[in-house]
Amino acid sequence: IYFIKNISTGSVTIDPAGAETIAGNSVLKLGGSNSAIACVSDNVNWHLIMDKNVSMVKVLLATTAIPDSTVTQPTFLSEVYDYNDEWTANSFTCKIAGLYHLQFSAIIQIELTGTATLIAINRGAEQLVAVQWPPVMGNSDQIASVSGIFYLAVGNNIIPLVLQTCSPPSNRNIVAGASNFFTVTKIG
C-alpha cells in the first residue's frame, strides 16, 4: 500500500511506471496542500483505496447572452486550476469515479418583471439540479446559485446551463464578474 500526500503549495503528479495506470489514468495530479491518496498496485494498475484529492475546477464567466427560450451553455474565460485536465469545452468530464460537490453561480441581469431564468447542472442530458431565478423580482442584477452532491462515474460529462423564459420575450445576459464560477470538488 502506498500513501501519498502533497505537502507543497502546488500540484504533485503521480506517474506510475511504464504502461501502469492509476485509477485508470496514465497520471494523477494531487491538488493543493494536504491532498492525499492511498493506493495499492497489482503491477498493472494502481487502485485507489482512499482519495482525499482536492480536485477542484473554478472558472470565471464571460458576459454571455441568454436568448429567450433557449438553453445556453455559458462561456468561461479562465480556469483557476484543473489538475487532471477534466475541464474542456466549457464542461467537466469525470476521470475518477466518486462523490463530488458541484456548484454553479452566475450574476443574472434582471430587466423585466415576469422574467424567469433557470440555472441548472446537467450530467449529459440528465438534469441533476436546477433552480428558477430570481425567487423575488428586483431591479438589479442578482446572483443565482445551484449546488448539490452527486456520485459521478468515469466519463460523466457535467455541464452548467442557463435557460431564460419571459413574457414578453426579451434577451438578458450573464454579467461578467468574480461571482461567476463553476466548481467541482471530489469529496469521496
C-alpha atoms as an extended CHARMM CRD file, in Angstrom:
* protein
*
       188  EXT
         1         1  ILE       CA              0.0000000000        0.0000000000        0.0000000000  PROA      1               0.0000000000
         2         2  TYR       CA              1.2930000000        3.4310000000       -0.9610000000  PROA      2               0.0000000000
         3         3  PHE       CA              0.2990000000        6.5940000000        0.9360000000  PROA      3               0.0000000000
         4         4  ILE       CA              0.9910000000        9.7920000000       -0.9850000000  PROA      4               0.0000000000
         5         5  LYS       CA              0.3630000000       13.2760000000        0.4250000000  PROA      5               0.0000000000
         6         6  ASN       CA              1.0190000000       16.6550000000       -1.1670000000  PROA      6               0.0000000000
         7         7  ILE       CA              2.8080000000       18.9030000000        1.3280000000  PROA      7               0.0000000000
         8         8  SER       CA              3.6650000000       21.6000000000       -1.2300000000  PROA      8               0.0000000000
         9         9  THR       CA              1.5090000000       24.5540000000       -2.2920000000  PROA      9               0.0000000000
        10        10  GLY       CA              1.3870000000       23.4530000000       -5.9540000000  PROA      10              0.0000000000
        11        11  SER       CA              0.1700000000       20.2510000000       -7.5520000000  PROA      11              0.0000000000
        12        12  VAL       CA              2.0560000000       16.9270000000       -7.4760000000  PROA      12              0.0000000000
        13        13  THR       CA              1.9360000000       14.4940000000      -10.4260000000  PROA      13              0.0000000000
        14        14  ILE       CA              1.9310000000       10.7540000000       -9.7510000000  PROA      14              0.0000000000
        15        15  ASP       CA              3.2240000000        8.8620000000      -12.7870000000  PROA      15              0.0000000000
        16        16  PRO       CA              3.2210000000        5.0440000000      -12.4940000000  PROA      16              0.0000000000
        17        17  ALA       CA              5.9940000000        3.0460000000      -14.1470000000  PROA      17              0.0000000000
        18        18  GLY       CA              5.7580000000        2.1520000000      -17.8420000000  PROA      18              0.0000000000
        19        19  ALA       CA              2.2540000000        1.2120000000      -19.0250000000  PROA      19              0.0000000000
        20        20  GLU       CA              0.8320000000        1.0340000000      -15.4810000000  PROA      20              0.0000000000
        21        21  THR       CA             -2.1550000000        3.2740000000      -14.7480000000  PROA      21              0.0000000000
        22        22  ILE       CA             -3.5130000000        4.9280000000      -11.6180000000  PROA      22              0.0000000000
        23        23  ALA       CA             -7.3030000000        4.9080000000      -11.1980000000  PROA      23              0.0000000000
        24        24  GLY       CA             -7.4460000000        4.0760000000      -14.9210000000  PROA      24              0.0000000000
        25        25  ASN       CA             -5.3470000000        7.1030000000      -15.9510000000  PROA      25              0.0000000000
        26        26  SER       CA             -1.7430000000        7.3510000000      -17.1030000000  PROA      26              0.0000000000
        27        27  VAL       CA             -1.0500000000       10.0200000000      -14.4350000000  PROA      27              0.0000000000
        28        28  LEU       CA             -2.8720000000       11.5160000000      -11.4590000000  PROA      28              0.0000000000
        29        29  LYS       CA             -2.3380000000       15.0060000000      -10.1200000000  PROA      29              0.0000000000
        30        30  LEU       CA             -2.8210000000       15.7860000000       -6.4600000000  PROA      30              0.0000000000
        31        31  GLY       CA             -4.3410000000       19.1980000000       -5.8780000000  PROA      31              0.0000000000
        32        32  GLY       CA             -3.3070000000       21.7320000000       -3.2620000000  PROA      32              0.0000000000
        33        33  SER       CA             -1.6150000000       21.2680000000        0.0590000000  PROA      33              0.0000000000
        34        34  ASN       CA             -2.7400000000       18.2790000000        2.1560000000  PROA      34              0.0000000000
        35        35  SER       CA             -4.3740000000       16.4280000000       -0.7510000000  PROA      35              0.0000000000
        36        36  ALA       CA             -3.7070000000       12.7190000000       -0.2600000000  PROA      36              0.0000000000
        37        37  ILE       CA             -4.3750000000        9.2660000000       -1.6690000000  PROA      37              0.0000000000
        38        38  ALA       CA             -3.7350000000        5.6950000000       -0.5970000000  PROA      38              0.0000000000
        39        39  CYS       CA             -3.3670000000        3.1070000000       -3.3450000000  PROA      39              0.0000000000
        40        40  VAL       CA             -2.3180000000       -0.4480000000       -3.9480000000  PROA      40              0.0000000000
        41        41  SER       CA             -0.6580000000       -1.7720000000       -7.1070000000  PROA      41              0.0000000000
        42        42  ASP       CA             -1.2950000000       -5.0800000000       -8.8640000000  PROA      42              0.0000000000
        43        43  ASN       CA              1.6260000000       -4.3220000000      -11.2650000000  PROA      43              0.0000000000
        44        44  VAL       CA             -0.8710000000       -3.2870000000      -13.9650000000  PROA      44              0.0000000000
        45        45  ASN       CA             -2.9980000000       -0.6270000000      -12.2590000000  PROA      45              0.0000000000
        46        46  TRP       CA             -2.7650000000        1.3550000000       -9.0520000000  PROA      46              0.0000000000
        47        47  HSD       CA             -6.1600000000        1.1100000000       -7.3210000000  PROA      47              0.0000000000
        48        48  LEU       CA             -7.2510000000        3.9780000000       -5.0710000000  PROA      48              0.0000000000
        49        49  ILE       CA             -8.3790000000        2.8400000000       -1.6400000000  PROA      49              0.0000000000
        50        50  MET       CA             -8.5310000000        6.3610000000       -0.1650000000  PROA      50              0.0000000000
        51        51  ASP       CA             -8.8770000000        9.6080000000       -2.0880000000  PROA      51              0.0000000000
        52        52  LYS       CA             -8.6600000000       12.9780000000       -0.3450000000  PROA      52              0.0000000000
        53        53  ASN       CA             -7.5350000000       14.7210000000       -3.5150000000  PROA      53              0.0000000000
        54        54  VAL       CA             -8.8230000000       18.2720000000       -3.7760000000  PROA      54              0.0000000000
        55        55  SER       CA             -9.8280000000       18.1200000000       -7.4340000000  PROA      55              0.0000000000
        56        56  MET       CA            -11.4730000000       21.4650000000       -7.9950000000  PROA      56              0.0000000000
        57        57  VAL       CA            -12.1590000000       23.4170000000      -11.1330000000  PROA      57              0.0000000000
        58        58  LYS       CA            -13.0810000000       27.0770000000      -10.8500000000  PROA      58              0.0000000000
        59        59  VAL       CA            -13.6000000000       29.4010000000      -13.7900000000  PROA      59              0.0000000000
        60        60  LEU       CA            -14.9300000000       32.8950000000      -14.4080000000  PROA      60              0.0000000000
        61        61  LEU       CA            -17.7640000000       33.5320000000      -16.8420000000  PROA      61              0.0000000000
        62        62  ALA       CA            -17.5910000000       35.9670000000      -19.7280000000  PROA      62              0.0000000000
        63        63  THR       CA            -20.6410000000       38.1480000000      -20.3390000000  PROA      63              0.0000000000
        64        64  THR       CA            -22.9270000000       35.6640000000      -22.0670000000  PROA      64              0.0000000000
        65        65  ALA       CA            -26.1700000000       36.4690000000      -23.8850000000  PROA      65              0.0000000000
        66        66  ILE       CA            -29.1380000000       34.3030000000      -22.8850000000  PROA      66              0.0000000000
        67        67  PRO       CA            -31.6440000000       34.3840000000      -25.7840000000  PROA      67              0.0000000000
        68        68  ASP       CA            -35.2780000000       33.8640000000      -24.7610000000  PROA      68              0.0000000000
        69        69  SER       CA            -36.4750000000       30.2400000000      -24.6080000000  PROA      69              0.0000000000
        70        70  THR       CA            -33.0070000000       28.9300000000      -25.4700000000  PROA      70              0.0000000000
        71        71  VAL       CA            -30.8110000000       26.6520000000      -23.3640000000  PROA      71              0.0000000000
        72        72  THR       CA            -27.4300000000       28.3820000000      -23.1510000000  PROA      72              0.0000000000
        73        73  GLN       CA            -24.1500000000       26.8050000000      -22.1160000000  PROA      73              0.0000000000
        74        74  PRO       CA            -22.1110000000       29.6490000000      -20.5880000000  PROA      74              0.0000000000
        75        75  THR       CA            -18.6840000000       30.5630000000      -21.9370000000  PROA      75              0.0000000000
        76        76  PHE       CA            -15.8710000000       30.5050000000      -19.3880000000  PROA      76              0.0000000000
        77        77  LEU       CA            -12.8630000000       32.8280000000      -19.5640000000  PROA      77              0.0000000000
        78        78  SER       CA            -10.2170000000       31.1060000000      -17.4950000000  PROA      78              0.0000000000
        79        79  GLU       CA             -9.5060000000       28.2320000000      -15.1550000000  PROA      79              0.0000000000
        80        80  VAL       CA             -8.2030000000       28.8530000000      -11.6970000000  PROA      80              0.0000000000
        81        81  TYR       CA             -6.9330000000       25.2980000000      -11.6200000000  PROA      81              0.0000000000
        82        82  ASP       CA             -7.6740000000       21.9790000000      -13.2850000000  PROA      82              0.0000000000
        83        83  TYR       CA             -5.1850000000       19.4200000000      -12.0060000000  PROA      83              0.0000000000
        84        84  ASN       CA             -6.3460000000       16.4060000000      -14.0230000000  PROA      84              0.0000000000
        85        85  ASP       CA             -7.3320000000       18.1200000000      -17.3040000000  PROA      85              0.0000000000
        86        86  GLU       CA            -11.0060000000       17.3540000000      -16.7020000000  PROA      86              0.0000000000
        87        87  TRP       CA            -12.3010000000       20.7410000000      -17.8740000000  PROA      87              0.0000000000
        88        88  THR       CA            -12.7120000000       21.1260000000      -21.6400000000  PROA      88              0.0000000000
        89        89  ALA       CA            -15.2560000000       22.7170000000      -23.9860000000  PROA      89              0.0000000000
        90        90  ASN       CA            -16.9920000000       24.5070000000      -21.0670000000  PROA      90              0.0000000000
        91        91  SER       CA            -17.8520000000       21.2300000000      -19.3350000000  PROA      91              0.0000000000
        92        92  PHE       CA            -16.2970000000       18.8550000000      -16.7880000000  PROA      92              0.0000000000
        93        93  THR       CA            -15.6050000000       15.2160000000      -17.7110000000  PROA      93              0.0000000000
        94        94  CYS       CA            -15.0350000000       12.9630000000      -14.7000000000  PROA      94              0.0000000000
        95        95  LYS       CA            -11.8070000000       10.9380000000      -14.8100000000  PROA      95              0.0000000000
        96        96  ILE       CA            -12.0230000000        9.4250000000      -11.3160000000  PROA      96              0.0000000000
        97        97  ALA       CA            -15.3270000000        7.9880000000      -10.0670000000  PROA      97              0.0000000000
        98        98  GLY       CA            -16.5480000000        9.1870000000       -6.7020000000  PROA      98              0.0000000000
        99        99  LEU       CA            -18.6870000000       11.5900000000       -4.7510000000  PROA      99              0.0000000000
       100       100  TYR       CA            -18.4690000000       15.2130000000       -5.9270000000  PROA      100             0.0000000000
       101       101  HSD       CA            -19.8110000000       18.5730000000       -4.7800000000  PROA      101             0.0000000000
       102       102  LEU       CA            -20.9380000000       20.6460000000       -7.8020000000  PROA      102             0.0000000000
       103       103  GLN       CA            -21.7460000000       24.3670000000       -7.6660000000  PROA      103             0.0000000000
       104       104  PHE       CA            -22.6260000000       26.8530000000      -10.4050000000  PROA      104             0.0000000000
       105       105  SER       CA            -23.1560000000       30.5530000000       -9.6350000000  PROA      105             0.0000000000
       106       106  ALA       CA            -23.8160000000       33.3620000000      -12.0830000000  PROA      106             0.0000000000
       107       107  ILE       CA            -24.7610000000       37.0420000000      -11.9290000000  PROA      107             0.0000000000
       108       108  ILE       CA            -28.0450000000       37.2670000000      -13.8750000000  PROA      108             0.0000000000
       109       109  GLN       CA            -29.1020000000       40.5680000000      -15.4200000000  PROA      109             0.0000000000
       110       110  ILE       CA            -32.5820000000       41.4890000000      -14.1450000000  PROA      110             0.0000000000
       111       111  GLU       CA            -34.5380000000       43.7250000000      -16.5460000000  PROA      111             0.0000000000
       112       112  LEU       CA            -38.2300000000       42.9390000000      -16.5980000000  PROA      112             0.0000000000
       113       113  THR       CA            -40.9410000000       41.7260000000      -14.2970000000  PROA      113             0.0000000000
       114       114  GLY       CA            -42.2530000000       38.3890000000      -15.4480000000  PROA      114             0.0000000000
       115       115  THR       CA            -38.8230000000       37.0670000000      -16.3920000000  PROA      115             0.0000000000
       116       116  ALA       CA            -37.6130000000       33.7310000000      -15.1370000000  PROA      116             0.0000000000
       117       117  THR       CA            -34.1850000000       32.2150000000      -15.5270000000  PROA      117             0.0000000000
       118       118  LEU       CA            -33.4740000000       28.5640000000      -14.8130000000  PROA      118             0.0000000000
       119       119  ILE       CA            -29.8800000000       27.7050000000      -13.9580000000  PROA      119             0.0000000000
       120       120  ALA       CA            -29.0040000000       24.0310000000      -13.8940000000  PROA      120             0.0000000000
       121       121  ILE       CA            -26.2370000000       21.4610000000      -13.7320000000  PROA      121             0.0000000000
       122       122  ASN       CA            -26.6750000000       18.5350000000      -16.1000000000  PROA      122             0.0000000000
       123       123  ARG       CA            -24.9730000000       15.1510000000      -16.4070000000  PROA      123             0.0000000000
       124       124  GLY       CA            -25.1980000000       14.8400000000      -20.2060000000  PROA      124             0.0000000000
       125       125  ALA       CA            -28.9350000000       15.1950000000      -20.9600000000  PROA      125             0.0000000000
       126       126  GLU       CA            -29.9430000000       14.3850000000      -17.3530000000  PROA      126             0.0000000000
       127       127  GLN       CA            -30.6970000000       17.4000000000      -15.1540000000  PROA      127             0.0000000000
       128       128  LEU       CA            -29.0450000000       16.8390000000      -11.7600000000  PROA      128             0.0000000000
       129       129  VAL       CA            -30.1530000000       20.0190000000      -10.0220000000  PROA      129             0.0000000000
       130       130  ALA       CA            -31.8390000000       23.2610000000      -11.0760000000  PROA      130             0.0000000000
       131       131  VAL       CA            -33.2690000000       26.4250000000       -9.5590000000  PROA      131             0.0000000000
       132       132  GLN       CA            -35.5540000000       29.0770000000      -11.0550000000  PROA      132             0.0000000000
       133       133  TRP       CA            -34.2230000000       32.5720000000      -10.5870000000  PROA      133             0.0000000000
       134       134  PRO       CA            -34.9930000000       35.1450000000       -9.3170000000  PROA      134             0.0000000000
       135       135  PRO       CA            -37.2130000000       33.9740000000       -6.4890000000  PROA      135             0.0000000000
       136       136  VAL       CA            -38.2490000000       37.6120000000       -5.9340000000  PROA      136             0.0000000000
       137       137  MET       CA            -38.2890000000       40.2210000000       -8.6920000000  PROA      137             0.0000000000
       138       138  GLY       CA            -35.9620000000       43.1480000000       -8.2520000000  PROA      138             0.0000000000
       139       139  ASN       CA            -34.4530000000       45.8960000000      -10.3450000000  PROA      139             0.0000000000
       140       140  SER       CA            -30.7870000000       44.9800000000      -10.0050000000  PROA      140             0.0000000000
       141       141  ASP       CA            -28.5670000000       42.1420000000      -11.1270000000  PROA      141             0.0000000000
       142       142  GLN       CA            -28.7400000000       39.1200000000       -8.8160000000  PROA      142             0.0000000000
       143       143  ILE       CA            -26.5200000000       36.1330000000       -8.1180000000  PROA      143             0.0000000000
       144       144  ALA       CA            -28.1540000000       32.8050000000       -8.9380000000  PROA      144             0.0000000000
       145       145  SER       CA            -26.5890000000       29.6840000000       -7.4660000000  PROA      145             0.0000000000
       146       146  VAL       CA            -27.2670000000       25.9670000000       -7.6010000000  PROA      146             0.0000000000
       147       147  SER       CA            -25.3340000000       23.1290000000       -5.9710000000  PROA      147             0.0000000000
       148       148  GLY       CA            -25.5430000000       19.5110000000       -4.9450000000  PROA      148             0.0000000000
       149       149  ILE       CA            -23.6000000000       16.3730000000       -4.0850000000  PROA      149             0.0000000000
       150       150  PHE       CA            -23.6220000000       13.5780000000       -6.6720000000  PROA      150             0.0000000000
       151       151  TYR       CA            -21.8740000000       10.3240000000       -7.4750000000  PROA      151             0.0000000000
       152       152  LEU       CA            -20.0340000000       10.6870000000      -10.7930000000  PROA      152             0.0000000000
       153       153  ALA       CA            -18.7840000000        7.7690000000      -12.8630000000  PROA      153             0.0000000000
       154       154  VAL       CA            -15.7280000000        7.9280000000      -15.1160000000  PROA      154             0.0000000000
       155       155  GLY       CA            -16.7410000000        9.6570000000      -18.3480000000  PROA      155             0.0000000000
       156       156  ASN       CA            -19.7360000000       11.5500000000      -16.8910000000  PROA      156             0.0000000000
       157       157  ASN       CA            -19.9190000000       14.9410000000      -18.5940000000  PROA      157             0.0000000000
       158       158  ILE       CA            -21.1020000000       17.7410000000      -16.2840000000  PROA      158             0.0000000000
       159       159  ILE       CA            -22.4930000000       20.8800000000      -17.9370000000  PROA      159             0.0000000000
       160       160  PRO       CA            -23.6870000000       24.1410000000      -16.3420000000  PROA      160             0.0000000000
       161       161  LEU       CA            -26.6880000000       25.5500000000      -18.2530000000  PROA      161             0.0000000000
       162       162  VAL       CA            -28.9590000000       28.5980000000      -18.2420000000  PROA      162             0.0000000000
       163       163  LEU       CA            -32.4830000000       28.8220000000      -19.7010000000  PROA      163             0.0000000000
       164       164  GLN       CA            -34.4300000000       32.0700000000      -19.8140000000  PROA      164             0.0000000000
       165       165  THR       CA            -38.1670000000       32.3650000000      -20.3510000000  PROA      165             0.0000000000
       166       166  CYS       CA            -40.0660000000       35.5870000000      -20.0570000000  PROA      166             0.0000000000
       167       167  SER       CA            -43.1980000000       37.4050000000      -21.1450000000  PROA      167             0.0000000000
       168       168  PRO       CA            -42.8500000000       39.4580000000      -23.2400000000  PROA      168             0.0000000000
       169       169  PRO       CA            -39.7660000000       37.7790000000      -24.8090000000  PROA      169             0.0000000000
       170       170  SER       CA            -36.5320000000       39.5700000000      -24.0190000000  PROA      170             0.0000000000
       171       171  ASN       CA            -32.8530000000       38.7480000000      -24.1080000000  PROA      171             0.0000000000
       172       172  ARG       CA            -30.7310000000       39.1440000000      -20.9970000000  PROA      172             0.0000000000
       173       173  ASN       CA            -27.1540000000       38.3740000000      -20.0110000000  PROA      173             0.0000000000
       174       174  ILE       CA            -24.9970000000       36.6170000000      -17.5090000000  PROA      174             0.0000000000
       175       175  VAL       CA            -22.9760000000       39.6180000000      -16.3450000000  PROA      175             0.0000000000
       176       176  ALA       CA            -19.1910000000       39.1810000000      -16.2050000000  PROA      176             0.0000000000
       177       177  GLY       CA            -17.7940000000       39.2960000000      -12.6870000000  PROA      177             0.0000000000
       178       178  ALA       CA            -15.8680000000       37.4910000000       -9.9780000000  PROA      178             0.0000000000
       179       179  SER       CA            -19.0700000000       35.9910000000       -8.5040000000  PROA      179             0.0000000000
       180       180  ASN       CA            -19.4870000000       33.7510000000      -11.5810000000  PROA      180             0.0000000000
       181       181  PHE       CA            -17.9750000000       30.3050000000      -11.1400000000  PROA      181             0.0000000000
       182       182  PHE       CA            -18.4150000000       26.5890000000      -11.5660000000  PROA      182             0.0000000000
       183       183  THR       CA            -16.6960000000       24.3160000000       -9.0840000000  PROA      183             0.0000000000
       184       184  VAL       CA            -16.3070000000       20.5590000000       -8.9720000000  PROA      184             0.0000000000
       185       185  THR       CA            -14.7970000000       19.1930000000       -5.7680000000  PROA      185             0.0000000000
       186       186  LYS       CA            -14.1950000000       15.4880000000       -5.1630000000  PROA      186             0.0000000000
       187       187  ILE       CA            -15.2570000000       14.7290000000       -1.6140000000  PROA      187             0.0000000000
       188       188  GLY       CA            -15.2080000000       10.9480000000       -1.5050000000  PROA      188             0.0000000000
